[in-house]
GROMACS .gro file of C-alpha atoms in nm:
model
  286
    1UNK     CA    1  -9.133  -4.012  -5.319
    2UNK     CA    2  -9.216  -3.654  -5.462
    3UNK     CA    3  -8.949  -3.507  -5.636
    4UNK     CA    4  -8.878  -3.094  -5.660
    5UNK     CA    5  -8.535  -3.061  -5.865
    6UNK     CA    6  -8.407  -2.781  -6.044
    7UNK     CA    7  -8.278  -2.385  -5.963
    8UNK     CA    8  -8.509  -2.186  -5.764
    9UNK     CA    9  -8.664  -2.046  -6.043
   10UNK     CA   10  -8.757  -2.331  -6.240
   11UNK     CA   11  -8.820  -2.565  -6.001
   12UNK     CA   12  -8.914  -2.902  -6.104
   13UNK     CA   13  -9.209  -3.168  -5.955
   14UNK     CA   14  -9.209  -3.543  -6.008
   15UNK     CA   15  -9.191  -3.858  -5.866
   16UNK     CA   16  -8.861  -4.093  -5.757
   17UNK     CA   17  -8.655  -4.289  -5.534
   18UNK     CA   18  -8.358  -4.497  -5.580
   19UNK     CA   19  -8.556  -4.863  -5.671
   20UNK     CA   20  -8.880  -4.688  -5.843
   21UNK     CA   21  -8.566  -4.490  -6.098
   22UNK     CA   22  -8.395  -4.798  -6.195
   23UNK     CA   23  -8.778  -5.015  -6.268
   24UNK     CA   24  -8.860  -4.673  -6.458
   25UNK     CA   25  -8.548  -4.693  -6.685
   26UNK     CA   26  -8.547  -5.062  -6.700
   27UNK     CA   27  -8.935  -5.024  -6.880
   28UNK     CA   28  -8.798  -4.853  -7.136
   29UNK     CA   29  -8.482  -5.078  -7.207
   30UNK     CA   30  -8.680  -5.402  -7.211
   31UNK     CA   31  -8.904  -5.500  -7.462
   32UNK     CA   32  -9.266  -5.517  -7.369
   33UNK     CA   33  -9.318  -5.823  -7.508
   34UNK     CA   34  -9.059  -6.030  -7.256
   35UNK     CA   35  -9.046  -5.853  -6.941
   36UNK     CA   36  -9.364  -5.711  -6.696
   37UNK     CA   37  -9.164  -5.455  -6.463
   38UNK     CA   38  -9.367  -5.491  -6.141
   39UNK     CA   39  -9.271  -5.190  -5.841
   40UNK     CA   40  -9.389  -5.309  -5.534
   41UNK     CA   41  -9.468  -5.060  -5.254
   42UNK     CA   42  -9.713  -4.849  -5.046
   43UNK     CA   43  -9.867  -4.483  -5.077
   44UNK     CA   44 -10.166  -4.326  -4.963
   45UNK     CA   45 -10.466  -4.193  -5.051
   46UNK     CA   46 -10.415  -3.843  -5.085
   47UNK     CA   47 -10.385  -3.643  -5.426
   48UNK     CA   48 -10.043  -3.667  -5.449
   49UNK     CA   49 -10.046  -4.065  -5.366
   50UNK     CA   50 -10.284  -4.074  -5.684
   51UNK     CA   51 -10.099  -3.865  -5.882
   52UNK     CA   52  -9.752  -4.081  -5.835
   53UNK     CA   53  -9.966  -4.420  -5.862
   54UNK     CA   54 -10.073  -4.287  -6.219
   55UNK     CA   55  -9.772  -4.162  -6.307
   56UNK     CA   56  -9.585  -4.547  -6.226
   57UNK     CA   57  -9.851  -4.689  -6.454
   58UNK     CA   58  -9.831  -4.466  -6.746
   59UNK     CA   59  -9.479  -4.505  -6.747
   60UNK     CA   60  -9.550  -4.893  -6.761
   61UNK     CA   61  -9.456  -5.006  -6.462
   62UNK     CA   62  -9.727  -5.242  -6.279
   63UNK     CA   63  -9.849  -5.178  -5.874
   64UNK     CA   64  -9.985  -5.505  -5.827
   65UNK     CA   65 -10.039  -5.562  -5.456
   66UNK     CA   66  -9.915  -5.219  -5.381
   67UNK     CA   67 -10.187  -5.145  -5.134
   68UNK     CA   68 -10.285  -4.768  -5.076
   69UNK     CA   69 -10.327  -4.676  -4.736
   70UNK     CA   70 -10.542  -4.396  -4.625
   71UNK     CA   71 -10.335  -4.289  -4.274
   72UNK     CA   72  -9.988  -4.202  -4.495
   73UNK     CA   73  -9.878  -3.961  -4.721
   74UNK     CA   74  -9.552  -4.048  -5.025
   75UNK     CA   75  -9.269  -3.907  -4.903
   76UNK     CA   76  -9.128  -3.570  -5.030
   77UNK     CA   77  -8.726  -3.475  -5.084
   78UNK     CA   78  -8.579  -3.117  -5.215
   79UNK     CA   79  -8.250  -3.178  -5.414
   80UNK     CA   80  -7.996  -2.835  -5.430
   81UNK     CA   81  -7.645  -2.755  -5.551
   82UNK     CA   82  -7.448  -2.631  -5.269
   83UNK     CA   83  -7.073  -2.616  -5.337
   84UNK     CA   84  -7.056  -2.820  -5.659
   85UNK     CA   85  -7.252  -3.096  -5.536
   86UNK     CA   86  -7.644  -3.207  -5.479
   87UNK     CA   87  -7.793  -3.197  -5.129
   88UNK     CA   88  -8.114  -3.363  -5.027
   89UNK     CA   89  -8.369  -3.241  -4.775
   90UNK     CA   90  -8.614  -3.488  -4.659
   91UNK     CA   91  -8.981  -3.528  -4.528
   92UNK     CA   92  -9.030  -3.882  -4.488
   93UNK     CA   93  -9.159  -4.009  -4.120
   94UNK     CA   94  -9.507  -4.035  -4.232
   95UNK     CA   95  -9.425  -4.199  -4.564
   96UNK     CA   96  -9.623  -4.509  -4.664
   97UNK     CA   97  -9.360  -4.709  -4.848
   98UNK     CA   98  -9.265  -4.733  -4.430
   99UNK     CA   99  -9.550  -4.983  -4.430
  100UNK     CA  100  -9.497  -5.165  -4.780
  101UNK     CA  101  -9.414  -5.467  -4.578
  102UNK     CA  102  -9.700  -5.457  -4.293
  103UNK     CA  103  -9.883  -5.707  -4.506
  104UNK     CA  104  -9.725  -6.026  -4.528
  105UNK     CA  105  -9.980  -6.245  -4.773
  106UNK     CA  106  -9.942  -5.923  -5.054
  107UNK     CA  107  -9.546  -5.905  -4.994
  108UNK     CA  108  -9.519  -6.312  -5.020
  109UNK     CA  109  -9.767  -6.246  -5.335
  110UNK     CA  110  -9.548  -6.002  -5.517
  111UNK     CA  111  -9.226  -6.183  -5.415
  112UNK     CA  112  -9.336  -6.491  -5.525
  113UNK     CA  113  -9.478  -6.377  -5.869
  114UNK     CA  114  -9.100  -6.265  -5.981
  115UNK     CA  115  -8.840  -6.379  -6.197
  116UNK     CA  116  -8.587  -6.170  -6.054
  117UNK     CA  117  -8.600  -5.901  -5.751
  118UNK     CA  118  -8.384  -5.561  -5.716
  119UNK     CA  119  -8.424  -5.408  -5.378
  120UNK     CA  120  -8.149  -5.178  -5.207
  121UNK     CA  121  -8.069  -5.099  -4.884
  122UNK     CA  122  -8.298  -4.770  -4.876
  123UNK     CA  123  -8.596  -5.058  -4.911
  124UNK     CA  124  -8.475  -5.225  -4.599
  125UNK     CA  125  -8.388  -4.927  -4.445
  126UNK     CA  126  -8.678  -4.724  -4.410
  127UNK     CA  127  -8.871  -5.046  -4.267
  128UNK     CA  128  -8.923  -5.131  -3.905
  129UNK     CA  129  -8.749  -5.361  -3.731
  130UNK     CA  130  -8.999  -5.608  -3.719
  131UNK     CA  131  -9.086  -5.574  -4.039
  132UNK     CA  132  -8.697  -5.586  -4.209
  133UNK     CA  133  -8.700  -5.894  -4.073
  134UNK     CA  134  -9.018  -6.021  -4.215
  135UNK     CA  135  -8.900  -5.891  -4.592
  136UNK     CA  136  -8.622  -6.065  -4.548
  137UNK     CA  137  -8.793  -6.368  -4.432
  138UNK     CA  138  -8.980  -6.413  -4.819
  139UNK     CA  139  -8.708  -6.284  -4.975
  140UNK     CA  140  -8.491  -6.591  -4.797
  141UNK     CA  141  -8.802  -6.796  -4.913
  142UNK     CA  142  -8.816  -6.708  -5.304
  143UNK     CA  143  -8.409  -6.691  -5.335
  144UNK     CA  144  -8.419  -7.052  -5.204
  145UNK     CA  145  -8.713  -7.123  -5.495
  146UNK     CA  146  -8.519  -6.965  -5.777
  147UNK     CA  147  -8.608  -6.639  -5.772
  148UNK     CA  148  -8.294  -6.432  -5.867
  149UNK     CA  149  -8.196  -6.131  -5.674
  150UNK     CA  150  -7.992  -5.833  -5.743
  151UNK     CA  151  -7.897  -5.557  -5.457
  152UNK     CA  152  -7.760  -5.242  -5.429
  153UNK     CA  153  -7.638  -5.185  -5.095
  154UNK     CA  154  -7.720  -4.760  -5.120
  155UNK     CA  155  -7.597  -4.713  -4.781
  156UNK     CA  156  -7.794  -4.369  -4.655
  157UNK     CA  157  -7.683  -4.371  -4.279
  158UNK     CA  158  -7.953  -4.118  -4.139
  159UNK     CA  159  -8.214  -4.394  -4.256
  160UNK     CA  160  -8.096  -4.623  -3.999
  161UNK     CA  161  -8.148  -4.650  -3.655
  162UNK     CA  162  -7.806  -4.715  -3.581
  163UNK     CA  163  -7.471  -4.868  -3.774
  164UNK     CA  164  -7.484  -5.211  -3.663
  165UNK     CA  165  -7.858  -5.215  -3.763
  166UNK     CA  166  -7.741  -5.071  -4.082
  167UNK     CA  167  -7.444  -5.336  -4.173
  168UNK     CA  168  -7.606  -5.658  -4.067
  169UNK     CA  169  -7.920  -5.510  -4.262
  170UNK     CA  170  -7.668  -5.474  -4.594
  171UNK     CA  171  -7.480  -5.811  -4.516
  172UNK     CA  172  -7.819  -5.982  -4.447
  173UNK     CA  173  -7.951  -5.881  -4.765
  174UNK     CA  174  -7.619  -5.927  -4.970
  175UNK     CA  175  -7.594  -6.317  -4.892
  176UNK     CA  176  -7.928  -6.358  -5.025
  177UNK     CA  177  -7.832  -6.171  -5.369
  178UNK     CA  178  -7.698  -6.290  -5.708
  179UNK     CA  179  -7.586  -5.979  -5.835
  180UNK     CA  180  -7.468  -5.697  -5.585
  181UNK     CA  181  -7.354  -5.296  -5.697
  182UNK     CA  182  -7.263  -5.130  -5.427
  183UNK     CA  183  -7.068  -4.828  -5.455
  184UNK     CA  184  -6.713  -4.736  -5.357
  185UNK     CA  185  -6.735  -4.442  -5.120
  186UNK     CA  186  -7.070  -4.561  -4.947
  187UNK     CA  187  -6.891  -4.886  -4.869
  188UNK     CA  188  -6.516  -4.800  -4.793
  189UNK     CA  189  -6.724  -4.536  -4.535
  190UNK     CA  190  -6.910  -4.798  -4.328
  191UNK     CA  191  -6.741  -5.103  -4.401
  192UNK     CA  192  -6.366  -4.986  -4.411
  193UNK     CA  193  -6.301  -5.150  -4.728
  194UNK     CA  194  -5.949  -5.049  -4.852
  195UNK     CA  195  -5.978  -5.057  -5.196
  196UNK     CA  196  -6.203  -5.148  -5.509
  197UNK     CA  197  -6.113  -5.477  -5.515
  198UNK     CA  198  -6.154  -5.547  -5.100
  199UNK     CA  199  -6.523  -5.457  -5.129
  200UNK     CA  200  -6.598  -5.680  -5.441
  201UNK     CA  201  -6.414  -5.964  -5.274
  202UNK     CA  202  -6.635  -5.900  -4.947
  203UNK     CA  203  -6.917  -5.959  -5.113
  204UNK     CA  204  -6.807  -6.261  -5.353
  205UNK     CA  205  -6.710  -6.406  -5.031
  206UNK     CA  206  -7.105  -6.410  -4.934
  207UNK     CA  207  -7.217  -6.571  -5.184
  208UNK     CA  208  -7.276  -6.293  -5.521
  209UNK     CA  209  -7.238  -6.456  -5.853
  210UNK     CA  210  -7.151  -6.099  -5.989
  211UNK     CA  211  -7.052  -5.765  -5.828
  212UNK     CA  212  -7.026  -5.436  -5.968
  213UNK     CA  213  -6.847  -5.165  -5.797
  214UNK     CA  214  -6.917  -4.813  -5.877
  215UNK     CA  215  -6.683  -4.555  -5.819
  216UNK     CA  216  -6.790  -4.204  -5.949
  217UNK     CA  217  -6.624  -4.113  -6.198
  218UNK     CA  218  -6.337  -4.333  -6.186
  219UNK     CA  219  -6.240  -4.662  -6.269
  220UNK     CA  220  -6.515  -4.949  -6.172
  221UNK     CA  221  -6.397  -5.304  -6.127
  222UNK     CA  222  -6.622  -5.610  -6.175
  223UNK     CA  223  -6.621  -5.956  -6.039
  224UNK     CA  224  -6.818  -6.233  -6.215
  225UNK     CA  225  -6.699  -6.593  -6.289
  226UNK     CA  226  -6.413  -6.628  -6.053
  227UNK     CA  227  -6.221  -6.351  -6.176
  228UNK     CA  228  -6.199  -5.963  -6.140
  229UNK     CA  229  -6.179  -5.689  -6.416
  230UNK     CA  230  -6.085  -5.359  -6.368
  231UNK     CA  231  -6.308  -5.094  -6.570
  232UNK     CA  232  -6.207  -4.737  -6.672
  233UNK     CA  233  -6.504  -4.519  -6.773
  234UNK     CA  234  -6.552  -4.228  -7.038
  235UNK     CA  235  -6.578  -3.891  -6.823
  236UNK     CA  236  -6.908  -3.679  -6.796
  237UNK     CA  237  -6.841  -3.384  -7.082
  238UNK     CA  238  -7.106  -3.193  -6.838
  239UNK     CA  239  -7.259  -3.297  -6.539
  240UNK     CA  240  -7.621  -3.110  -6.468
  241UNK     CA  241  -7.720  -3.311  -6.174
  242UNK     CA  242  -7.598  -3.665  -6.034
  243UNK     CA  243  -7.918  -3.732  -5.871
  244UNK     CA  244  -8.013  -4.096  -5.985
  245UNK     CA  245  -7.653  -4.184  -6.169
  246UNK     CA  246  -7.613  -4.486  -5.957
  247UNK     CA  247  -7.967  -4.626  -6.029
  248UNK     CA  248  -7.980  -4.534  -6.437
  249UNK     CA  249  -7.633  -4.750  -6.382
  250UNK     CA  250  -7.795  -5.048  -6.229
  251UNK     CA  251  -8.110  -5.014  -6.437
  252UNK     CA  252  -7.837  -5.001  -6.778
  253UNK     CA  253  -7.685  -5.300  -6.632
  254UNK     CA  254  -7.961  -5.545  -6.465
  255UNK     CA  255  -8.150  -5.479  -6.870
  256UNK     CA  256  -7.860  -5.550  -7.013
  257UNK     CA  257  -7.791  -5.889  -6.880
  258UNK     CA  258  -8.130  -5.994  -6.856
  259UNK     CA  259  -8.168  -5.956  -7.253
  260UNK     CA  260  -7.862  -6.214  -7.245
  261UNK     CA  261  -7.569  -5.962  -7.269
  262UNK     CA  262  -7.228  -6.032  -7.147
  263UNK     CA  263  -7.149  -5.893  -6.783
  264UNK     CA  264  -6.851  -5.657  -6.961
  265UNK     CA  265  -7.088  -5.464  -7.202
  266UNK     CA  266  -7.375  -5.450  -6.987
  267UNK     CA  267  -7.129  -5.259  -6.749
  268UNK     CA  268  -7.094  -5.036  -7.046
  269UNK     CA  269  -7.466  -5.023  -7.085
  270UNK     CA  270  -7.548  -4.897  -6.747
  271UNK     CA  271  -7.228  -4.625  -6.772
  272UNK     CA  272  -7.422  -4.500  -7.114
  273UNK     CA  273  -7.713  -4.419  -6.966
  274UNK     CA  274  -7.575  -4.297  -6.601
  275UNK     CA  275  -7.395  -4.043  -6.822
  276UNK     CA  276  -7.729  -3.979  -7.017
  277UNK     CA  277  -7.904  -3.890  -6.685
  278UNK     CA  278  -7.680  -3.665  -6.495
  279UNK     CA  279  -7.701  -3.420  -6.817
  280UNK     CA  280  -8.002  -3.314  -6.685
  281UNK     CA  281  -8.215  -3.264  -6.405
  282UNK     CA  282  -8.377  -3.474  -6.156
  283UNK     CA  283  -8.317  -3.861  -6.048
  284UNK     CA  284  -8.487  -3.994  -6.375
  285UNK     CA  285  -8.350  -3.753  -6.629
  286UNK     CA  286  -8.678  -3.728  -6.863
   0.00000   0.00000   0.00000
């Protein structure tokens, strides 16, 4: 999506969104030399489509199979302080990462070509019915192959069509993931969990191999391994803007572990550089 950040008079344009963040932080924590970071998705034609599909491949990130479709425009969001905290204002109906999955040969392509796949529940969300069901589908098919999976439930309620669509979407999704970071508020919200530990549990109970709970700015807890740890977290000194914290987290993690670290400091990797982005402006930080 396009990005305008900052005060009103210094605004800021770029491009984001939650699972394009955490591949453009990832880039930079894995060597080039081990790891392609592929984002698969859909834009348009337009100027602005051209401009974000250059700016994903500059930054090193690969668009292969992302088809560009001529109909739809990227999406565009406004992020503002209002009483101490951010809030978003979206333009997004026409978007074409709607249609990222309307081709199922380049989706199966891109799937298939993966070591591991991060998705979150804003991918699943913003897709047709029809269409949910078919990423899902390949997603089923490459889990069952090998292909590792990691998920970040990202709950955004106005996104779906309803909350039953919304948690079978999550739970669907979650039993077909290795690693899982949801976070605390989004999930005690819409699936009543009572504490830290009750969501982690939830989703260990599906199937996860290792599940991360954010929490803000208080105390995480992880499950990996059959057991739980509970994780206390160095405070923000100054906190410029939170857009993005949660996927700079999941980015500090998922590079972490995939350059062989230890679940515990990877959990301190991805707090490092969640702290790093919310010093300054806009969901990437740069």
């Amino acid at each position: 999506m396009i990005e305008i950040s900052g005060q009103a008079s210094a605004l800021k344009f770029g491009f984001a969104g939650d699972v394009l963040n955490t591949a453009w932080h990832v880039r930079r924590l894995l060597p080039v030399s081990d790891w392609d970071v592929v984002f698969f998705t859909a834009t348009g034609c337009d100027v602005h489509s051209r401009s974000m599909r250059d700016f994903i491949i500059r930054s090193g990130i690969e668009l292969a199979g992302s088809p560009a479709l001529g109909t739809h425009h990227p999406g565009l969001y406004i992020v503002h302080q209002e009483n101490g905290d951010r809030q978003f204002t979206y333009w997004r109906k026409n978007s074409a990462a709607r249609h990222l999955a309307d081709d199922d040969d380049a989706l199966w392509d891109a799937m298939s070509a993966a070591d591991i796949i991060y998705l979150s529940g804003i991918t699943l969300a913003i897709l047709p019915l029809t269409r949910r069901l078919s990423f899902l589908r390949n997603l089923k098919r490459v889990s069952k192959r090998g292909t590792r999976v990691a998920f970040d439930p990202n709950i955004r309620r106005a996104l779906w069509n309803s909350p039953s669509q919304m948690r079978a979407g999550v739970m669907a999704a979650a039993r077909l993931a290795n690693v899982i970071l949801p976070t605390f508020a989004d999930e005690r919200e819409h699936f009543k969990d009572a504490s830290l530990l009750a969501c982690a549990s939830r989703y260990v109970g599906l199937g996860a191999e290792e599940v991360i709970v954010k929490n803000g700015s208080g105390p995480m807890i992880a499950a990996f391994e059959g057991m739980t740890k509970d994780i206390p977290v160095v405070p923000a000194t100054e906190v410029v803007d939170p857009t993005g914290a949660g996927d700079a987290f999941n980015a500090g993690y998922l590079a972490a572990r995939l350059d062989g670290q230890p679940v515990l400091p990877s959990v301190e990797a991805g707090h490092r550089l969640a702290l790093d982005v919310i010093g300054r402006h806009g969901a990437i930080g740069s």
